[in-house]
Every structure is written in C-alpha cells, then in structure tokens.
PDB file of C-alpha atoms in Angstrom:
ATOM      1  CA  MET A  39     -20.108 -70.554  32.260  1.00 70.00           C
ATOM      2  CA  GLU A  40     -19.810 -69.259  35.662  1.00 67.00           C
ATOM      3  CA  ASN A  41     -16.427 -69.081  36.932  1.00 69.00           C
ATOM      4  CA  MET A  42     -14.118 -69.659  40.373  1.00 59.00           C
ATOM      5  CA  TYR A  43     -14.553 -65.841  41.512  1.00 69.00           C
ATOM      6  CA  GLY A  44     -19.117 -66.722  41.130  1.00 80.00           C
ATOM      7  CA  ILE A  45     -19.839 -64.206  38.211  1.00 85.00           C
ATOM      8  CA  LYS A  46     -21.576 -66.028  35.308  1.00 90.00           C
ATOM      9  CA  TYR A  47     -20.296 -65.140  32.028  1.00 94.00           C
ATOM     10  CA  SER A  48     -21.279 -65.484  28.171  1.00 94.00           C
ATOM     11  CA  GLN A  49     -18.585 -67.456  26.391  1.00 94.00           C
ATOM     12  CA  PRO A  50     -17.757 -66.234  22.768  1.00 96.00           C
ATOM     13  CA  GLU A  51     -17.968 -67.458  19.534  1.00 97.00           C
ATOM     14  CA  VAL A  52     -15.138 -68.473  17.104  1.00 98.00           C
ATOM     15  CA  VAL A  53     -15.372 -69.234  13.623  1.00 98.00           C
ATOM     16  CA  LEU A  54     -12.289 -70.082  11.646  1.00 98.00           C
ATOM     17  CA  LEU A  55     -12.651 -67.977   7.962  1.00 98.00           C
ATOM     18  CA  GLN A  56      -9.918 -69.265   6.410  1.00 97.00           C
ATOM     19  CA  ASP A  57      -6.751 -71.701   6.270  1.00 97.00           C
ATOM     20  CA  THR A  58      -3.644 -71.665   3.891  1.00 96.00           C
ATOM     21  CA  GLY A  59      -3.210 -75.174   4.238  1.00 96.00           C
ATOM     22  CA  ILE A  60       0.183 -77.057   5.402  1.00 97.00           C
ATOM     23  CA  GLY A  61       1.339 -77.525   1.806  1.00 96.00           C
ATOM     24  CA  VAL A  62       3.439 -74.369   1.696  1.00 96.00           C
ATOM     25  CA  ALA A  63       4.967 -75.445   4.827  1.00 97.00           C
ATOM     26  CA  GLU A  64       6.429 -78.573   4.224  1.00 96.00           C
ATOM     27  CA  THR A  65       7.303 -77.143   0.141  1.00 96.00           C
ATOM     28  CA  ALA A  66       9.014 -73.824   2.358  1.00 95.00           C
ATOM     29  CA  ALA A  67      10.657 -77.295   4.497  1.00 96.00           C
ATOM     30  CA  ARG A  68      11.394 -79.444   1.392  1.00 95.00           C
ATOM     31  CA  THR A  69      13.849 -76.230   0.208  1.00 94.00           C
ATOM     32  CA  CYS A  70      16.119 -76.287   3.071  1.00 93.00           C
ATOM     33  CA  TYR A  71      17.075 -79.449   2.721  1.00 92.00           C
ATOM     34  CA  ASP A  72      16.160 -80.155  -0.971  1.00 93.00           C
ATOM     35  CA  SER A  73      14.577 -82.903  -0.427  1.00 94.00           C
ATOM     36  CA  PHE A  74      11.597 -83.419  -2.179  1.00 95.00           C
ATOM     37  CA  SER A  75      11.820 -86.720  -3.383  1.00 94.00           C
ATOM     38  CA  ASN A  76      10.991 -87.786   0.108  1.00 95.00           C
ATOM     39  CA  SER A  77       7.461 -86.641   0.373  1.00 95.00           C
ATOM     40  CA  GLU A  78       4.911 -89.011   0.883  1.00 95.00           C
ATOM     41  CA  ASN A  79       2.610 -86.715  -1.373  1.00 95.00           C
ATOM     42  CA  GLY A  80       2.785 -86.831  -4.899  1.00 93.00           C
ATOM     43  CA  VAL A  81       3.148 -83.368  -6.001  1.00 94.00           C
ATOM     44  CA  ILE A  82       5.439 -82.251  -3.796  1.00 94.00           C
ATOM     45  CA  ASN A  83       7.992 -85.233  -5.587  1.00 93.00           C
ATOM     46  CA  TYR A  84       6.955 -83.156  -9.014  1.00 90.00           C
ATOM     47  CA  ILE A  85       8.098 -80.156  -7.992  1.00 89.00           C
ATOM     48  CA  GLU A  86      12.188 -81.745  -7.805  1.00 86.00           C
ATOM     49  CA  GLU A  87      12.391 -80.680 -11.317  1.00 86.00           C
ATOM     50  CA  ASN A  88       9.348 -78.802 -11.948  1.00 87.00           C
ATOM     51  CA  MET A  89       8.243 -75.419 -11.247  1.00 92.00           C
ATOM     52  CA  PRO A  90       3.804 -76.021  -9.774  1.00 91.00           C
ATOM     53  CA  ASP A  91       0.937 -74.890 -12.647  1.00 91.00           C
ATOM     54  CA  ALA A  92      -2.399 -73.375 -11.212  1.00 92.00           C
ATOM     55  CA  GLU A  93      -3.760 -77.060 -10.336  1.00 92.00           C
ATOM     56  CA  MET A  94      -0.717 -78.584  -8.454  1.00 90.00           C
ATOM     57  CA  ARG A  95      -0.744 -75.357  -6.234  1.00 92.00           C
ATOM     58  CA  ASP A  96      -4.323 -76.507  -5.203  1.00 93.00           C
ATOM     59  CA  GLU A  97      -2.723 -79.986  -4.582  1.00 94.00           C
ATOM     60  CA  ILE A  98      -0.211 -78.297  -2.159  1.00 94.00           C
ATOM     61  CA  ASN A  99      -3.106 -76.403  -0.899  1.00 94.00           C
ATOM     62  CA  ASP A 100      -4.937 -79.494  -0.344  1.00 94.00           C
ATOM     63  CA  ILE A 101      -2.035 -81.529   1.146  1.00 96.00           C
ATOM     64  CA  GLU A 102      -3.529 -83.019   4.740  1.00 95.00           C
ATOM     65  CA  GLU A 103      -0.507 -84.720   6.160  1.00 94.00           C
ATOM     66  CA  SER A 104       3.104 -84.113   5.827  1.00 96.00           C
ATOM     67  CA  ASN A 105       5.459 -86.618   7.458  1.00 95.00           C
ATOM     68  CA  LEU A 106       8.802 -84.538   7.839  1.00 96.00           C
ATOM     69  CA  LEU A 107       6.379 -81.375   9.394  1.00 96.00           C
ATOM     70  CA  GLY A 108       5.974 -83.571  12.164  1.00 95.00           C
ATOM     71  CA  ASP A 109       9.159 -84.019  12.113  1.00 95.00           C
ATOM     72  CA  LEU A 110      10.067 -80.894  12.322  1.00 95.00           C
ATOM     73  CA  ALA A 111       7.954 -79.428  14.634  1.00 94.00           C
ATOM     74  CA  TRP A 112       8.531 -82.167  17.582  1.00 94.00           C
ATOM     75  CA  THR A 113      11.869 -83.892  17.099  1.00 94.00           C
ATOM     76  CA  TYR A 114      13.935 -81.420  16.007  1.00 92.00           C
ATOM     77  CA  PHE A 115      12.335 -78.026  16.587  1.00 92.00           C
ATOM     78  CA  HIS A 116      12.710 -76.192  13.933  1.00 92.00           C
ATOM     79  CA  HIS A 117       9.136 -73.639  13.625  1.00 94.00           C
ATOM     80  CA  SER A 118      10.229 -70.748  11.171  1.00 95.00           C
ATOM     81  CA  ILE A 119       8.795 -73.408   8.500  1.00 96.00           C
ATOM     82  CA  LEU A 120       4.977 -73.759  10.468  1.00 97.00           C
ATOM     83  CA  GLU A 121       5.168 -69.574   9.737  1.00 97.00           C
ATOM     84  CA  HIS A 122       3.995 -70.461   5.965  1.00 97.00           C
ATOM     85  CA  ALA A 123       0.465 -71.685   7.534  1.00 97.00           C
ATOM     86  CA  ASN A 124      -1.594 -69.519   7.951  1.00 98.00           C
ATOM     87  CA  LEU A 125      -5.490 -69.272   9.649  1.00 98.00           C
ATOM     88  CA  SER A 126      -8.193 -66.240  10.119  1.00 98.00           C
ATOM     89  CA  PHE A 127     -10.244 -66.145  12.951  1.00 98.00           C
ATOM     90  CA  LEU A 128     -13.982 -64.640  13.780  1.00 98.00           C
ATOM     91  CA  VAL A 129     -14.687 -64.371  17.704  1.00 98.00           C
ATOM     92  CA  ARG A 130     -17.930 -63.083  18.755  1.00 97.00           C
ATOM     93  CA  GLY A 131     -18.531 -61.874  23.045  1.00 96.00           C
ATOM     94  CA  THR A 132     -15.138 -61.521  23.556  1.00 96.00           C
ATOM     95  CA  SER A 133     -14.245 -59.036  25.808  1.00 96.00           C
ATOM     96  CA  ARG A 134     -12.260 -56.264  25.496  1.00 94.00           C
ATOM     97  CA  GLY A 135      -9.990 -57.110  28.951  1.00 93.00           C
ATOM     98  CA  VAL A 136      -9.283 -60.051  26.280  1.00 95.00           C
ATOM     99  CA  LEU A 137      -7.908 -57.294  24.054  1.00 92.00           C
ATOM    100  CA  GLN A 138      -4.766 -56.369  26.436  1.00 88.00           C
ATOM    101  CA  GLU A 139      -4.143 -60.257  26.629  1.00 90.00           C
ATOM    102  CA  HIS A 140      -3.963 -60.412  22.648  1.00 91.00           C
ATOM    103  CA  ALA A 141      -1.704 -57.107  22.112  1.00 86.00           C
ATOM    104  CA  ARG A 142       1.541 -59.573  24.206  1.00 87.00           C
ATOM    105  CA  HIS A 143       1.074 -61.532  20.904  1.00 90.00           C
ATOM    106  CA  ARG A 144       3.243 -59.807  18.688  1.00 84.00           C
ATOM    107  CA  ILE A 145       2.691 -61.820  15.949  1.00 91.00           C
ATOM    108  CA  GLN A 146      -0.515 -61.662  14.723  1.00 94.00           C
ATOM    109  CA  ALA A 147      -3.076 -59.478  12.208  1.00 95.00           C
ATOM    110  CA  ILE A 148      -6.352 -58.702  14.784  1.00 95.00           C
ATOM    111  CA  SER A 149      -8.875 -56.170  13.234  1.00 95.00           C
ATOM    112  CA  VAL A 150     -11.121 -55.333  16.349  1.00 95.00           C
ATOM    113  CA  ARG A 151     -14.788 -53.230  16.581  1.00 93.00           C
ATOM    114  CA  SER A 152     -14.744 -49.656  16.798  1.00 92.00           C
ATOM    115  CA  THR A 153     -15.628 -47.633  19.634  1.00 90.00           C
ATOM    116  CA  ARG A 154     -15.181 -44.624  17.859  1.00 89.00           C
ATOM    117  CA  TYR A 155     -17.881 -45.522  14.886  1.00 91.00           C
ATOM    118  CA  THR A 156     -19.936 -48.306  17.264  1.00 92.00           C
ATOM    119  CA  MET A 157     -21.011 -46.669  20.010  1.00 95.00           C
ATOM    120  CA  SER A 158     -23.262 -44.492  18.162  1.00 96.00           C
ATOM    121  CA  SER A 159     -26.983 -46.522  19.882  1.00 97.00           C
ATOM    122  CA  ILE A 160     -25.573 -45.911  24.035  1.00 97.00           C
ATOM    123  CA  ILE A 161     -25.068 -42.061  23.194  1.00 97.00           C
ATOM    124  CA  ASN A 162     -28.372 -42.255  21.419  1.00 98.00           C
ATOM    125  CA  ALA A 163     -30.281 -43.992  24.495  1.00 98.00           C
ATOM    126  CA  PHE A 164     -28.622 -41.449  26.606  1.00 98.00           C
ATOM    127  CA  VAL A 165     -29.854 -38.159  24.678  1.00 98.00           C
ATOM    128  CA  ALA A 166     -33.231 -39.437  23.718  1.00 98.00           C
ATOM    129  CA  ALA A 167     -33.693 -40.498  28.185  1.00 98.00           C
ATOM    130  CA  GLN A 168     -33.509 -37.283  28.826  1.00 97.00           C
ATOM    131  CA  GLY A 169     -32.456 -37.791  32.460  1.00 97.00           C
ATOM    132  CA  ASP A 170     -34.265 -41.022  33.271  1.00 98.00           C
ATOM    133  CA  LYS A 171     -31.660 -43.196  34.062  1.00 98.00           C
ATOM    134  CA  GLU A 172     -34.149 -46.335  34.294  1.00 98.00           C
ATOM    135  CA  PHE A 173     -35.628 -45.785  30.638  1.00 98.00           C
ATOM    136  CA  PHE A 174     -31.550 -45.496  29.190  1.00 98.00           C
ATOM    137  CA  ILE A 175     -31.070 -48.982  32.177  1.00 98.00           C
ATOM    138  CA  GLU A 176     -33.289 -50.938  30.314  1.00 98.00           C
ATOM    139  CA  LYS A 177     -32.433 -49.935  26.303  1.00 98.00           C
ATOM    140  CA  ILE A 178     -28.570 -50.674  27.073  1.00 98.00           C
ATOM    141  CA  LEU A 179     -29.526 -53.814  29.075  1.00 98.00           C
ATOM    142  CA  SER A 180     -31.525 -54.802  26.020  1.00 97.00           C
ATOM    143  CA  PHE A 181     -28.160 -54.678  23.443  1.00 96.00           C
ATOM    144  CA  ASP A 182     -26.385 -57.531  25.224  1.00 96.00           C
ATOM    145  CA  MET A 183     -23.655 -55.185  25.401  1.00 96.00           C
ATOM    146  CA  PHE A 184     -21.836 -57.540  27.920  1.00 97.00           C
ATOM    147  CA  VAL A 185     -19.256 -60.252  28.879  1.00 96.00           C
ATOM    148  CA  THR A 186     -20.870 -60.934  32.308  1.00 96.00           C
ATOM    149  CA  CYS A 187     -24.580 -62.261  32.189  1.00 94.00           C
ATOM    150  CA  ASP A 188     -26.923 -61.185  35.649  1.00 93.00           C
ATOM    151  CA  ASN A 189     -28.749 -58.899  34.623  1.00 94.00           C
ATOM    152  CA  ASP A 190     -28.690 -57.261  38.849  1.00 94.00           C
ATOM    153  CA  TYR A 191     -24.494 -56.711  38.143  1.00 94.00           C
ATOM    154  CA  ASN A 192     -24.598 -55.910  34.583  1.00 96.00           C
ATOM    155  CA  LYS A 193     -27.318 -52.632  35.800  1.00 97.00           C
ATOM    156  CA  LEU A 194     -24.704 -51.566  38.198  1.00 97.00           C
ATOM    157  CA  GLU A 195     -22.783 -51.448  34.811  1.00 97.00           C
ATOM    158  CA  ILE A 196     -25.118 -49.611  32.623  1.00 98.00           C
ATOM    159  CA  SER A 197     -25.969 -47.024  35.791  1.00 98.00           C
ATOM    160  CA  ALA A 198     -22.636 -46.410  35.471  1.00 98.00           C
ATOM    161  CA  ILE A 199     -22.180 -45.499  32.526  1.00 98.00           C
ATOM    162  CA  PHE A 200     -25.033 -42.822  32.792  1.00 98.00           C
ATOM    163  CA  ASP A 201     -23.468 -41.272  35.436  1.00 98.00           C
ATOM    164  CA  LYS A 202     -20.640 -40.863  33.754  1.00 98.00           C
ATOM    165  CA  LEU A 203     -22.477 -39.538  30.481  1.00 98.00           C
ATOM    166  CA  ALA A 204     -24.211 -37.407  32.858  1.00 98.00           C
ATOM    167  CA  TYR A 205     -21.341 -35.897  34.129  1.00 97.00           C
ATOM    168  CA  GLN A 206     -20.341 -35.601  30.853  1.00 97.00           C
ATOM    169  CA  GLN A 207     -22.875 -33.299  30.166  1.00 96.00           C
ATOM    170  CA  THR A 208     -22.426 -30.962  33.075  1.00 96.00           C
ATOM    171  CA  LYS A 209     -19.125 -30.145  31.522  1.00 96.00           C
ATOM    172  CA  VAL A 210     -19.816 -29.130  27.927  1.00 94.00           C
ATOM    173  CA  GLU A 211     -22.512 -26.905  26.872  1.00 91.00           C
ATOM    174  CA  ASN A 212     -22.402 -28.358  23.946  1.00 93.00           C
ATOM    175  CA  PHE A 213     -23.012 -31.629  24.754  1.00 96.00           C
ATOM    176  CA  ASP A 214     -26.027 -32.626  22.362  1.00 95.00           C
ATOM    177  CA  ASP A 215     -23.399 -31.269  19.650  1.00 95.00           C
ATOM    178  CA  ILE A 216     -20.843 -33.412  19.912  1.00 95.00           C
ATOM    179  CA  ALA A 217     -23.173 -36.444  21.432  1.00 96.00           C
ATOM    180  CA  ILE A 218     -25.619 -36.190  17.898  1.00 96.00           C
ATOM    181  CA  ALA A 219     -25.697 -35.760  14.007  1.00 95.00           C
ATOM    182  CA  LYS A 220     -26.227 -32.045  13.400  1.00 95.00           C
ATOM    183  CA  SER A 221     -29.327 -33.392  11.076  1.00 96.00           C
ATOM    184  CA  SER A 222     -30.696 -34.742  13.978  1.00 96.00           C
ATOM    185  CA  LEU A 223     -31.109 -32.219  16.280  1.00 96.00           C
ATOM    186  CA  ILE A 224     -34.693 -31.925  15.192  1.00 96.00           C
ATOM    187  CA  PHE A 225     -35.320 -34.400  17.532  1.00 97.00           C
ATOM    188  CA  LEU A 226     -34.448 -32.745  20.772  1.00 96.00           C
ATOM    189  CA  GLN A 227     -37.957 -30.779  20.354  1.00 95.00           C
ATOM    190  CA  GLU A 228     -39.872 -32.949  18.122  1.00 95.00           C
ATOM    191  CA  PHE A 229     -39.694 -36.065  20.429  1.00 96.00           C
ATOM    192  CA  LYS A 230     -38.980 -34.426  23.355  1.00 93.00           C
ATOM    193  CA  ALA A 231     -42.259 -36.130  24.939  1.00 93.00           C
ATOM    194  CA  ASN A 232     -41.366 -39.258  24.173  1.00 97.00           C
ATOM    195  CA  SER A 233     -37.747 -40.991  25.185  1.00 97.00           C
ATOM    196  CA  GLN A 234     -38.717 -43.977  22.920  1.00 98.00           C
ATOM    197  CA  ALA A 235     -39.797 -42.433  20.332  1.00 98.00           C
ATOM    198  CA  MET A 236     -36.759 -39.954  20.496  1.00 98.00           C
ATOM    199  CA  PHE A 237     -34.675 -43.120  20.666  1.00 98.00           C
ATOM    200  CA  GLU A 238     -36.078 -44.755  17.581  1.00 98.00           C
ATOM    201  CA  ALA A 239     -35.462 -41.293  15.171  1.00 98.00           C
ATOM    202  CA  LEU A 240     -31.628 -40.957  16.523  1.00 97.00           C
ATOM    203  CA  GLN A 241     -31.484 -44.813  15.464  1.00 97.00           C
ATOM    204  CA  THR A 242     -32.905 -44.107  11.336  1.00 96.00           C
ATOM    205  CA  GLY A 243     -30.991 -40.872  11.496  1.00 95.00           C
ATOM    206  CA  LYS A 244     -27.763 -40.032  10.235  1.00 93.00           C
ATOM    207  CA  LYS A 245     -24.567 -41.236  12.753  1.00 90.00           C
ATOM    208  CA  LYS A 246     -22.617 -39.033  14.543  1.00 90.00           C
ATOM    209  CA  ARG A 247     -18.956 -39.504  12.682  1.00 87.00           C
ATOM    210  CA  ASN A 248     -16.782 -40.589  15.610  1.00 91.00           C
ATOM    211  CA  VAL A 249     -18.550 -40.652  18.370  1.00 94.00           C
ATOM    212  CA  GLY A 250     -16.661 -42.742  20.402  1.00 93.00           C
ATOM    213  CA  ASP A 251     -13.710 -40.327  20.317  1.00 93.00           C
ATOM    214  CA  ALA A 252     -16.177 -37.731  23.209  1.00 94.00           C
ATOM    215  CA  PHE A 253     -16.955 -41.011  24.978  1.00 96.00           C
ATOM    216  CA  LYS A 254     -14.830 -43.928  25.121  1.00 93.00           C
ATOM    217  CA  HIS A 255     -14.032 -43.462  29.077  1.00 94.00           C
ATOM    218  CA  ILE A 256     -17.781 -44.129  29.447  1.00 96.00           C
ATOM    219  CA  ILE A 257     -17.210 -48.561  29.196  1.00 95.00           C
ATOM    220  CA  THR A 258     -15.038 -50.654  30.876  1.00 94.00           C
ATOM    221  CA  ASP A 259     -13.047 -53.866  29.841  1.00 94.00           C
ATOM    222  CA  ASN A 260     -16.686 -55.721  30.409  1.00 94.00           C
ATOM    223  CA  VAL A 261     -18.139 -54.601  27.243  1.00 96.00           C
ATOM    224  CA  LYS A 262     -18.112 -57.470  24.342  1.00 96.00           C
ATOM    225  CA  VAL A 263     -15.975 -57.063  21.093  1.00 95.00           C
ATOM    226  CA  ASP A 264     -15.311 -58.682  17.798  1.00 97.00           C
ATOM    227  CA  MET A 265     -12.288 -59.291  15.712  1.00 97.00           C
ATOM    228  CA  VAL A 266     -11.089 -60.830  13.120  1.00 97.00           C
ATOM    229  CA  VAL A 267      -7.428 -62.653  14.107  1.00 97.00           C
ATOM    230  CA  THR A 268      -4.697 -64.132  11.808  1.00 97.00           C
ATOM    231  CA  PHE A 269      -1.690 -66.239  13.223  1.00 97.00           C
ATOM    232  CA  ASN A 270       0.274 -67.907  11.501  1.00 97.00           C
ATOM    233  CA  LEU A 271       0.903 -71.385  12.706  1.00 97.00           C
ATOM    234  CA  ARG A 272       4.368 -71.108  15.025  1.00 97.00           C
ATOM    235  CA  SER A 273       2.601 -67.703  16.416  1.00 97.00           C
ATOM    236  CA  LEU A 274      -0.890 -69.580  17.170  1.00 97.00           C
ATOM    237  CA  LYS A 275       2.012 -72.879  18.943  1.00 96.00           C
ATOM    238  CA  ASN A 276       3.036 -70.528  21.231  1.00 96.00           C
ATOM    239  CA  TYR A 277      -0.943 -68.344  21.726  1.00 97.00           C
ATOM    240  CA  PHE A 278      -2.410 -71.906  22.587  1.00 97.00           C
ATOM    241  CA  THR A 279       0.130 -73.229  24.659  1.00 95.00           C
ATOM    242  CA  LEU A 280       0.442 -69.510  27.035  1.00 95.00           C
ATOM    243  CA  ARG A 281      -4.050 -69.522  26.531  1.00 95.00           C
ATOM    244  CA  ASP A 282      -4.685 -73.267  27.369  1.00 94.00           C
ATOM    245  CA  SER A 283      -3.487 -73.011  30.552  1.00 91.00           C
ATOM    246  CA  GLY A 284      -4.901 -72.569  33.773  1.00 90.00           C
ATOM    247  CA  ALA A 285      -2.421 -69.728  34.152  1.00 92.00           C
ATOM    248  CA  ALA A 286      -3.685 -67.325  31.960  1.00 93.00           C
ATOM    249  CA  TYR A 287      -6.624 -65.409  31.690  1.00 93.00           C
ATOM    250  CA  PHE A 288      -9.741 -67.203  32.596  1.00 93.00           C
ATOM    251  CA  GLN A 289     -11.441 -65.453  28.973  1.00 94.00           C
ATOM    252  CA  ILE A 290      -8.603 -66.192  26.699  1.00 96.00           C
ATOM    253  CA  ARG A 291      -8.274 -69.581  27.968  1.00 96.00           C
ATOM    254  CA  TRP A 292     -11.917 -69.891  26.964  1.00 95.00           C
ATOM    255  CA  LEU A 293     -10.746 -67.839  24.412  1.00 97.00           C
ATOM    256  CA  ALA A 294      -7.328 -70.335  23.123  1.00 97.00           C
ATOM    257  CA  GLN A 295      -9.584 -73.121  23.792  1.00 97.00           C
ATOM    258  CA  GLU A 296     -13.087 -72.424  21.084  1.00 97.00           C
ATOM    259  CA  MET A 297     -10.680 -71.303  18.557  1.00 98.00           C
ATOM    260  CA  MET A 298      -8.251 -75.076  19.448  1.00 97.00           C
ATOM    261  CA  ARG A 299     -12.163 -76.441  18.835  1.00 98.00           C
ATOM    262  CA  VAL A 300     -12.351 -75.060  15.489  1.00 98.00           C
ATOM    263  CA  THR A 301      -8.448 -75.661  14.085  1.00 98.00           C
ATOM    264  CA  PRO A 302      -8.425 -78.388  12.066  1.00 97.00           C
ATOM    265  CA  THR A 303      -6.096 -81.466  13.140  1.00 96.00           C
ATOM    266  CA  LYS A 304      -3.866 -80.741  10.587  1.00 96.00           C
ATOM    267  CA  TYR A 305      -2.723 -78.026  11.714  1.00 97.00           C
ATOM    268  CA  LEU A 306      -3.426 -79.321  15.916  1.00 97.00           C
ATOM    269  CA  ASN A 307      -1.077 -81.909  15.270  1.00 96.00           C
ATOM    270  CA  LEU A 308       1.901 -79.585  14.159  1.00 96.00           C
ATOM    271  CA  ILE A 309       1.754 -77.451  17.540  1.00 96.00           C
ATOM    272  CA  VAL A 310      -0.260 -79.478  20.144  1.00 95.00           C
ATOM    273  CA  LYS A 311       0.743 -81.859  21.839  1.00 85.00           C
ATOM    274  CA  LYS A 312      -1.108 -84.969  22.521  1.00 78.00           C
ATOM    275  CA  LYS A 313      -2.737 -85.643  25.769  1.00 65.00           C
TER     276      LYS A 313
END
C-alpha cells in the first residue's frame, strides 16, 4: 500500500489468538446492580441464587449478546465493566516506529520480537561479507526485514547498516568476538574465500548470546517487528478511537484497522459506533 508521501509499504498481518467473551463483563455489571434476573441470558439468571459450575462457566463465556452491556456502553457510559473482557492479537510485520506509538497506550500487555536475541543473521551477513558491500546488501534484501516495499529505497537502508557496522569495526579491536560465538570463530579462516559458505556456516553454528546489545543502533524504525498484544475491551475502545482516525500515524492506523477487522462483532458492538 502506498502512503500519502509516495512510499510503498507492506501491511501488517493480524490474527486474534484468544478472547475471553463478554459474559464475564455482563456478570460484573449484574453484580453492580444486583439484576441477574433481568438478563436475557438464562445462565446469568441462574447466578442470582447459585454459584456457577464449570459447565455454566463455559456458557457464560459463550454469550454473544447482552442488552445491559449495550446500554451501559452507549447510554450510561459505564465502561469499567468492559475491562473484564480481554482480547489477544498476534501481529506480524508492523514497524518499530509503530512500537513508539503503542507505548502511549498504558493499559496493555505487549511482547515484542527482541532485537537483543534476533539480530544474528544481520551480523552474520556482515561478518561473512568480508567487506563486500554488495554481498551484504543482497543478503539482507532477501530477509524482507523492512516495511517499505521499494527495493531501491531498502538498499539505501541496508547500505547505511553496512556503513554503521564498518565504522564500528574500526572502533573496537575485538569486533569478531562481540559479533559471533566463540565456537564459530573457526569459520572465519575455514571459509575465508567463500562469503556464502561462511554465512551458511555462521547461520548453522551457535548464535552469539544477546548479540543485539552491541548492535541495536544499526537498525531504524523501518524494520519489521512481530508482537503479541493483549487489551481489555475498555482499552481496546480507546485504542480504536484514537488509532482508526485520520489524525493517527498512518502505519498504526493500518494496524488498528487490521485488528478491528479480526475482532468479533460482539465486541465491536460495544466499543465502535456504527456508521
């Protein structure tokens, strides 16, 4: 997809991993008002005088509609009861730039692909290149690691990564020691005449632990990241309101729209105004 600035970007992929249902939220609301007998859901009626067993718990979690939740969400704005419903999303292919926007949403659980532990392939490509910038560029280009889709632009990004690593290489005496595992140092001599063979050997060898600690500075906000993010329904309402807006940063707007697309209707009815 092309943004308003003329640059083509890939879009993130989103899958809903789990959702806890709206039944617990209705149970919470009925507890507030002591109105279990007024529910259109029979299993909620039963709770007035009985504690639910395991089978009833499943029925509660399978509830698809609640008139009370609709009234509280849209007429009385009693949104705290929405905090009892949670949704978890697997996101692939958003950008590090989006992470900065996500950090502004305080109430969420987020686990992100770590640069500390997942940069080995980039560093292995640089070591194996042995100064051959074109080898490095073509190897990194094959990783599909940027949200931008223009190869010429991405080559500029990769060239800058190479230059940063080459500069750092001049500043430390033990570059190879901080770049690859001790057991892989032998490959530097064994495959000195063959960059591709050296790269493959480094890839199959032991990975340097926390290699990203020394090299996080080489990547930009354009790099793809994957994450799992969990919102309670009240926080998701806030997220969609702010991020599915023309004023939002375009990449997080795309992400919000994909998250909304995979969110079941029973939740959207409580948090997104119908157009």
